[in-house]
CSV table of N, CA and C in Angstrom, one decimal:
chain,number,residue,atom,x,y,z
A,91,PHE,N,134.4,122.1,61.9
A,91,PHE,CA,134.7,120.8,62.0
A,91,PHE,C,135.6,120.3,62.5
A,92,LYS,N,135.7,119.2,63.0
A,92,LYS,CA,137.6,118.8,63.5
A,92,LYS,C,137.9,117.4,62.8
A,93,ASP,N,136.5,117.4,62.0
A,93,ASP,CA,136.4,115.6,61.4
A,93,ASP,C,136.5,116.1,59.9
A,94,LYS,N,137.8,116.0,59.1
A,94,LYS,CA,138.2,116.2,57.5
A,94,LYS,C,136.5,115.3,56.7
A,95,LYS,N,136.3,114.6,57.2
A,95,LYS,CA,135.6,113.6,56.7
A,95,LYS,C,134.0,114.6,56.7
A,96,ARG,N,133.9,114.9,57.6
A,96,ARG,CA,132.3,115.6,57.7
A,96,ARG,C,132.4,117.0,57.1
A,97,ALA,N,133.5,117.6,56.8
A,97,ALA,CA,133.4,118.8,56.8
A,97,ALA,C,133.6,118.6,55.1
A,98,GLU,N,133.9,118.0,54.5
A,98,GLU,CA,134.4,117.7,52.9
A,98,GLU,C,132.8,117.4,52.6
A,99,LYS,N,131.5,116.6,53.3
A,99,LYS,CA,130.0,116.5,53.3
A,99,LYS,C,129.8,118.1,52.5
A,100,ARG,N,130.2,118.8,54.0
A,100,ARG,CA,129.2,119.7,54.1
A,100,ARG,C,129.9,120.8,53.4
A,101,VAL,N,130.7,120.7,52.9
A,101,VAL,CA,131.6,121.4,51.9
A,101,VAL,C,130.5,121.3,50.5
A,102,GLU,N,130.2,119.8,50.0
A,102,GLU,CA,129.5,119.6,49.0
A,102,GLU,C,128.3,120.6,49.2
A,103,GLU,N,127.7,119.9,50.1
A,103,GLU,CA,126.5,120.6,49.9
A,103,GLU,C,126.3,122.2,50.1
A,104,LEU,N,127.2,122.9,50.5
A,104,LEU,CA,127.2,124.0,50.6
A,104,LEU,C,127.3,125.0,48.9
A,105,LEU,N,128.4,123.8,48.7
A,105,LEU,CA,128.8,124.1,47.0
A,105,LEU,C,127.6,124.2,46.1
A,106,LYS,N,126.6,123.1,46.5
A,106,LYS,CA,125.0,123.2,45.9
A,106,LYS,C,124.2,124.5,46.5
A,107,GLN,N,123.8,124.8,47.2
A,107,GLN,CA,123.5,125.7,48.1
A,107,GLN,C,124.3,127.4,47.4
A,108,PHE,N,125.6,126.9,47.1
A,108,PHE,CA,126.4,128.4,46.5
A,108,PHE,C,125.5,128.2,45.2
A,109,SER,N,125.6,127.4,44.2
A,109,SER,CA,125.2,127.4,43.4
A,109,SER,C,124.3,128.3,43.1
A,110,ASP,N,122.7,127.5,43.8
A,110,ASP,CA,121.8,127.6,43.6
A,110,ASP,C,121.3,129.1,44.2
A,111,LEU,N,121.9,129.7,45.2
A,111,LEU,CA,121.9,131.4,45.6
A,111,LEU,C,122.5,131.8,44.8
A,112,GLN,N,123.5,132.4,43.8
A,112,GLN,CA,124.1,132.4,42.8
A,112,GLN,C,122.9,132.5,41.7
A,113,GLU,N,122.5,131.4,41.5
A,113,GLU,CA,121.6,131.4,40.6
A,113,GLU,C,120.2,132.7,40.7
A,114,ASN,N,119.7,132.4,41.4
A,114,ASN,CA,119.0,133.1,42.0
A,114,ASN,C,119.4,134.8,42.4
A,115,LEU,N,120.1,134.9,42.5
A,115,LEU,CA,121.0,136.5,42.7
A,115,LEU,C,121.0,137.0,41.5
A,116,TYR,N,121.9,136.0,40.5
A,116,TYR,CA,121.3,136.5,39.0
A,116,TYR,C,120.4,136.6,38.2
A,117,ALA,N,119.5,136.0,38.8
A,117,ALA,CA,117.9,135.8,37.6
A,117,ALA,C,117.9,137.5,38.9
A,118,GLU,N,117.6,137.3,39.7
A,118,GLU,CA,116.3,138.9,40.4
A,118,GLU,C,117.5,139.7,39.4
A,119,HIS,N,118.8,139.9,39.1
A,119,HIS,CA,119.1,141.7,38.9
A,119,HIS,C,119.3,142.5,39.4
A,120,ARG,N,119.1,142.5,40.9
A,120,ARG,CA,119.1,143.9,42.2
A,120,ARG,C,120.7,143.7,42.8
A,121,GLN,N,120.9,142.9,42.9
A,121,GLN,CA,122.3,143.0,44.0
A,121,GLN,C,123.6,142.1,43.5
A,122,SER,N,124.5,142.4,43.5
A,122,SER,CA,125.3,141.3,43.2
A,122,SER,C,126.8,140.9,44.4
A,123,LEU,N,127.4,140.4,44.7
A,123,LEU,CA,128.2,139.7,45.4
A,123,LEU,C,129.8,139.6,45.0
A,124,LEU,N,130.7,140.5,45.6
A,124,LEU,CA,131.9,141.0,45.3
A,124,LEU,C,132.8,139.5,46.4
A,125,LEU,N,133.6,138.9,46.0
A,125,LEU,CA,134.6,138.5,46.9
A,125,LEU,C,136.1,139.0,46.3
A,126,VAL,N,137.0,139.2,47.5
A,126,VAL,CA,138.5,139.4,47.5
A,126,VAL,C,139.0,138.5,48.0
A,127,PHE,N,139.8,137.7,47.3
A,127,PHE,CA,140.9,137.1,48.0
A,127,PHE,C,142.5,137.4,47.8
A,128,GLN,N,142.4,138.0,49.2
A,128,GLN,CA,144.3,138.4,49.3
A,128,GLN,C,145.0,137.6,50.5
A,129,ALA,N,146.2,137.5,50.1
A,129,ALA,CA,147.3,136.9,51.0
A,129,ALA,C,147.9,136.6,50.4
A,130,ILE,N,149.3,136.3,51.6
A,130,ILE,CA,150.4,136.3,51.1
A,130,ILE,C,150.8,134.9,49.7
A,131,ASP,N,151.8,135.1,49.1
A,131,ASP,CA,152.3,134.1,48.3
A,131,ASP,C,152.0,132.9,48.5
A,132,THR,N,151.5,131.8,48.4
A,132,THR,CA,151.4,130.4,49.4
A,132,THR,C,149.7,130.6,49.9
A,133,GLY,N,149.4,131.2,49.7
A,133,GLY,CA,148.5,131.6,51.1
A,133,GLY,C,147.0,131.0,50.6
A,134,GLY,N,146.8,129.9,49.6
A,134,GLY,CA,145.8,129.7,49.2
A,134,GLY,C,144.4,130.1,48.7
A,135,LYS,N,145.3,131.3,48.1
A,135,LYS,CA,144.1,131.7,47.0
A,135,LYS,C,144.0,131.2,45.7
A,136,ASP,N,144.4,130.4,45.0
A,136,ASP,CA,144.3,130.0,43.6
A,136,ASP,C,143.6,128.8,44.2
A,137,GLY,N,143.8,128.1,45.7
A,137,GLY,CA,142.9,126.5,46.0
A,137,GLY,C,141.7,126.9,45.8
A,138,ALA,N,141.6,128.2,46.8
A,138,ALA,CA,140.3,128.4,46.8
A,138,ALA,C,139.4,128.6,46.4
A,139,ILE,N,140.4,129.6,45.4
A,139,ILE,CA,139.6,130.2,44.2
A,139,ILE,C,138.8,128.9,43.1
A,140,ARG,N,139.7,128.2,42.5
A,140,ARG,CA,140.1,126.7,42.0
A,140,ARG,C,138.6,126.0,42.7
A,141,LYS,N,138.7,125.9,44.3
A,141,LYS,CA,137.6,124.7,44.3
A,141,LYS,C,136.3,125.1,44.6
A,142,LEU,N,136.0,127.0,44.8
A,142,LEU,CA,134.5,127.6,45.0
A,142,LEU,C,134.5,128.1,43.9
A,143,LEU,N,135.0,128.5,42.7
A,143,LEU,CA,134.8,129.3,41.6
A,143,LEU,C,135.2,129.3,40.3
A,144,THR,N,136.9,129.6,39.7
A,144,THR,CA,136.5,129.3,38.4
A,144,THR,C,137.6,127.9,38.1
A,145,GLY,N,138.1,127.7,38.8
A,145,GLY,CA,139.6,126.7,38.3
A,145,GLY,C,140.8,127.6,38.4
A,146,LEU,N,140.9,127.9,38.8
A,146,LEU,CA,142.3,128.6,38.7
A,146,LEU,C,143.8,127.7,39.0
A,147,ASN,N,144.8,127.9,38.6
A,147,ASN,CA,146.0,126.9,39.5
A,147,ASN,C,146.5,127.2,40.6
A,148,PRO,N,146.6,126.3,41.9
A,148,PRO,CA,147.5,127.3,42.7
A,148,PRO,C,149.0,127.2,42.6
A,149,ALA,N,149.3,128.2,42.7
A,149,ALA,CA,150.9,127.7,43.1
A,149,ALA,C,151.6,128.0,45.1
A,150,GLY,N,152.6,127.6,45.1
A,150,GLY,CA,153.0,127.5,46.3
A,150,GLY,C,154.3,127.3,46.3
A,151,VAL,N,155.2,128.4,47.6
A,151,VAL,CA,156.3,127.9,47.3
A,151,VAL,C,157.0,127.0,47.7
A,152,GLN,N,156.2,126.4,49.3
A,152,GLN,CA,156.5,124.5,49.4
A,152,GLN,C,157.0,124.1,48.4
A,153,ALA,N,155.5,124.2,47.2
A,153,ALA,CA,155.3,123.1,46.0
A,153,ALA,C,156.7,123.3,45.1
A,154,ARG,N,156.8,124.6,45.1
A,154,ARG,CA,158.2,125.1,44.1
A,154,ARG,C,159.6,124.5,44.5
A,155,LEU,N,159.4,124.2,45.6
A,155,LEU,CA,161.3,123.8,46.0
A,155,LEU,C,161.1,122.5,46.4
A,156,ASP,N,159.7,121.3,46.5
A,156,ASP,CA,160.0,120.3,46.6
A,156,ASP,C,159.8,119.5,45.6
A,157,ASP,N,159.0,119.9,44.4
A,157,ASP,CA,158.2,119.6,43.7
A,157,ASP,C,159.4,120.0,42.4
A,158,PRO,N,160.9,118.8,42.1
A,158,PRO,CA,161.5,119.7,40.6
A,158,PRO,C,160.6,120.4,39.5
A,159,ALA,N,159.2,119.5,39.1
A,159,ALA,CA,158.6,119.4,38.3
A,159,ALA,C,158.7,121.1,38.4
A,160,LYS,N,158.3,121.9,39.5
A,160,LYS,CA,157.8,122.8,39.7
A,160,LYS,C,159.1,123.9,40.4
A,161,ARG,N,160.2,123.3,40.8
A,161,ARG,CA,161.2,124.4,40.9
A,161,ARG,C,161.4,125.3,40.0
A,162,TRP,N,161.6,125.4,38.9
A,162,TRP,CA,161.5,126.5,37.9
A,162,TRP,C,160.9,127.7,38.3
A,163,LYS,N,159.3,127.5,39.1
A,163,LYS,CA,158.5,128.8,39.5
A,163,LYS,C,159.3,129.6,40.6
A,164,PHE,N,160.4,128.2,41.2
A,164,PHE,CA,160.4,129.3,42.5
A,164,PHE,C,161.3,130.2,42.0
A,165,GLU,N,161.4,131.7,42.4
A,165,GLU,CA,162.5,132.8,42.5
A,165,GLU,C,163.5,133.0,44.2
A,166,PRO,N,164.4,133.3,44.2
A,166,PRO,CA,165.6,133.9,45.3
A,166,PRO,C,165.2,134.9,45.9
A,167,ASP,N,164.0,135.6,45.7
A,167,ASP,CA,163.0,136.5,46.2
A,167,ASP,C,162.3,135.8,46.9
A,168,ASP,N,161.8,134.9,46.5
A,168,ASP,CA,160.7,134.0,47.7
A,168,ASP,C,160.9,133.5,49.0
A,169,LEU,N,162.3,133.3,49.0
A,169,LEU,CA,162.8,133.5,50.2
A,169,LEU,C,163.0,134.2,50.9
A,170,LYS,N,163.5,135.9,50.4
A,170,LYS,CA,163.7,137.2,51.3
A,170,LYS,C,161.9,137.6,51.7
A,171,GLU,N,161.1,137.2,50.7
A,171,GLU,CA,160.0,137.7,51.2
A,171,GLU,C,159.3,137.0,52.6
A,172,ARG,N,160.1,135.9,52.7
A,172,ARG,CA,159.6,135.3,54.0
A,172,ARG,C,159.9,135.6,55.1
A,173,LYS,N,161.4,137.0,55.2
A,173,LYS,CA,162.0,137.2,56.3
A,173,LYS,C,160.9,138.6,56.9
A,174,LEU,N,159.9,139.3,55.7
A,174,LEU,CA,159.1,140.2,56.5
A,174,LEU,C,158.0,139.8,56.6
A,175,TRP,N,157.4,138.4,56.9
A,175,TRP,CA,156.8,137.9,57.5
A,175,TRP,C,155.8,138.8,58.3
A,176,ASP,N,156.3,139.1,59.8
A,176,ASP,CA,155.7,140.0,61.0
A,176,ASP,C,155.5,141.5,60.6
A,177,LYS,N,156.4,142.0,59.6
A,177,LYS,CA,155.5,143.4,58.5
A,177,LYS,C,154.6,142.8,57.6
A,178,TYR,N,154.8,142.0,57.2
A,178,TYR,CA,153.2,141.7,56.7
A,178,TYR,C,152.2,141.4,57.3
A,179,GLN,N,152.4,140.6,58.3
A,179,GLN,CA,150.6,140.6,59.2
A,179,GLN,C,150.7,141.9,59.7
A,180,GLU,N,151.4,142.5,60.5
A,180,GLU,CA,151.4,144.1,60.5
A,180,GLU,C,150.2,144.8,59.9
A,181,ALA,N,150.4,144.5,58.4
A,181,ALA,CA,150.4,145.6,57.7
A,181,ALA,C,148.8,144.9,57.3
A,182,PHE,N,148.6,143.6,57.3
A,182,PHE,CA,147.1,142.9,56.7
A,182,PHE,C,146.4,143.4,58.2
A,183,GLN,N,146.7,143.4,59.2
A,183,GLN,CA,146.0,143.4,60.5
A,183,GLN,C,145.9,144.7,59.9
A,184,ASP,N,146.3,145.9,60.0
A,184,ASP,CA,146.1,147.3,59.8
A,184,ASP,C,144.6,147.3,58.6
A,185,ALA,N,145.8,146.5,58.0
A,185,ALA,CA,144.0,146.6,57.0
A,185,ALA,C,142.7,146.5,56.9
A,186,LEU,N,143.0,145.3,58.0
A,186,LEU,CA,142.0,144.8,58.3
A,186,LEU,C,141.2,145.4,59.0
A,187,ASN,N,141.6,146.2,60.0
A,187,ASN,CA,141.1,147.9,60.7
A,187,ASN,C,140.5,149.0,60.4
A,188,ALA,N,141.4,148.7,59.6
A,188,ALA,CA,140.8,149.9,58.6
A,188,ALA,C,139.8,150.2,57.8
A,189,CYS,N,139.3,148.7,56.8
A,189,CYS,CA,138.8,148.7,56.1
A,189,CYS,C,137.4,147.7,56.4
A,190,SER,N,137.2,146.6,57.0
A,190,SER,CA,136.1,145.6,57.4
A,190,SER,C,135.7,146.7,58.1
A,191,THR,N,134.3,146.7,57.6
A,191,THR,CA,132.5,147.4,57.8
A,191,THR,C,131.4,146.3,57.4
A,192,PRO,N,130.4,146.1,58.8
A,192,PRO,CA,129.2,145.7,58.7
A,192,PRO,C,129.0,145.7,57.4
A,193,SER,N,128.7,146.7,56.1
A,193,SER,CA,128.1,146.0,55.1
A,193,SER,C,129.0,146.0,54.4
A,194,ALA,N,130.5,146.1,55.2
A,194,ALA,CA,131.3,145.3,53.7
A,194,ALA,C,132.7,144.6,54.9
A,195,PRO,N,132.3,143.2,55.5
A,195,PRO,CA,132.7,143.1,56.4
A,195,PRO,C,134.3,142.5,55.3
A,196,TRP,N,135.6,142.1,56.5
A,196,TRP,CA,136.3,141.4,55.5
A,196,TRP,C,136.5,140.2,57.0
A,197,TYR,N,136.9,139.3,56.3
A,197,TYR,CA,137.2,138.0,57.0
A,197,TYR,C,138.7,136.9,56.8
A,198,VAL,N,139.3,136.6,57.9
A,198,VAL,CA,141.1,136.1,58.1
A,198,VAL,C,139.9,134.5,58.0
A,199,ILE,N,140.8,133.7,57.1
A,199,ILE,CA,140.2,132.6,57.0
A,199,ILE,C,141.7,131.5,57.2
A,200,PRO,N,142.5,130.9,57.9
A,200,PRO,CA,143.3,130.0,58.5
A,200,PRO,C,143.4,129.2,56.9
A,201,ALA,N,144.3,128.9,56.2
A,201,ALA,CA,144.4,128.1,54.8
A,201,ALA,C,145.7,126.7,55.6
A,202,ASN,N,145.4,126.6,56.6
A,202,ASN,CA,146.2,125.4,57.0
A,202,ASN,C,146.2,124.2,56.2
A,203,HIS,N,144.4,124.0,56.9
A,203,HIS,CA,144.0,122.8,56.1
A,203,HIS,C,142.8,123.6,55.4
A,204,LYS,N,143.5,122.9,53.5
A,204,LYS,CA,142.2,122.7,52.9
A,204,LYS,C,140.6,122.8,52.9
A,205,TRP,N,139.9,121.5,53.5
A,205,TRP,CA,139.1,121.0,53.3
A,205,TRP,C,137.9,122.7,54.6
A,206,ALA,N,139.4,122.2,55.4
A,206,ALA,CA,138.8,123.6,56.6
A,206,ALA,C,138.5,124.9,56.4
A,207,ARG,N,139.5,125.4,55.3
A,207,ARG,CA,139.6,127.0,54.7
A,207,ARG,C,138.5,126.6,53.9
A,208,ASP,N,138.4,125.7,52.9
A,208,ASP,CA,136.8,125.9,52.3
A,208,ASP,C,135.2,125.8,52.7
A,209,LEU,N,135.8,125.2,53.9
A,209,LEU,CA,134.4,124.7,54.9
A,209,LEU,C,134.2,126.2,55.5
A,210,ALA,N,135.3,126.8,55.6
A,210,ALA,CA,134.4,128.5,56.1
A,210,ALA,C,134.7,129.3,54.7
A,211,ILE,N,134.9,129.9,54.1
A,211,ILE,CA,134.8,130.4,52.9
A,211,ILE,C,133.3,130.3,53.0
A,212,LEU,N,132.7,128.8,52.3
A,212,LEU,CA,131.7,128.6,51.9
A,212,LEU,C,130.5,129.2,52.8
A,213,GLU,N,130.7,128.7,54.2
A,213,GLU,CA,129.9,129.2,55.1
A,213,GLU,C,129.1,130.4,55.3
A,214,ILE,N,130.9,131.5,54.9
A,214,ILE,CA,130.3,132.7,54.9
A,214,ILE,C,129.9,133.3,53.4
A,215,VAL,N,130.5,132.8,52.3
A,215,VAL,CA,129.3,133.3,51.2
A,215,VAL,C,128.1,132.6,51.5
A,216,VAL,N,127.5,131.5,51.8
A,216,VAL,CA,125.9,131.0,51.6
A,216,VAL,C,125.6,131.9,52.6
A,217,ALA,N,125.6,132.3,54.2
A,217,ALA,CA,125.4,133.3,54.8
A,217,ALA,C,125.2,134.1,54.1
A,218,ALA,N,126.0,135.2,53.5
A,218,ALA,CA,125.7,136.7,53.1
A,218,ALA,C,124.6,136.1,51.8
A,219,LEU,N,124.8,135.4,50.7
A,219,LEU,CA,124.1,135.3,49.9
A,219,LEU,C,122.8,134.8,50.7
A,220,THR,N,122.3,134.2,51.7
A,220,THR,CA,121.3,134.1,52.5
A,220,THR,C,120.0,135.2,52.8
A,221,GLU,N,121.1,135.7,53.4
A,221,GLU,CA,120.8,137.2,53.9
A,221,GLU,C,120.3,138.0,53.3
A,222,MET,N,120.8,138.3,51.6
A,222,MET,CA,120.6,139.0,50.6
A,222,MET,C,119.2,139.3,49.8
């Protein structure tokens, strides 16, 4: 989707499907689904989990710098970590290549736009639950 409003509407539909499918999965007591969220700091993990699963609070380096109420969370090491971006990306690619399998796939989800991130995650999760 390139249209935010349409994507957000689809997210709401998928959230309902996700809830129903999870309820069925739980009731059957035969299978389970493991979701692992991995990203660098401010990569959108907490926001995705809050939106899709549990309500955890997000934390972001940019918000820490821009919002005086959150600046206390900022650590000088946050800026040092940014210099290692290329090395982190290489390590992430190595992990994906080594760990993603047909029976336990890993997905790279762009997190530049929350609405697109949420839609991508829900489409993957709902498809996986439907196949189960």
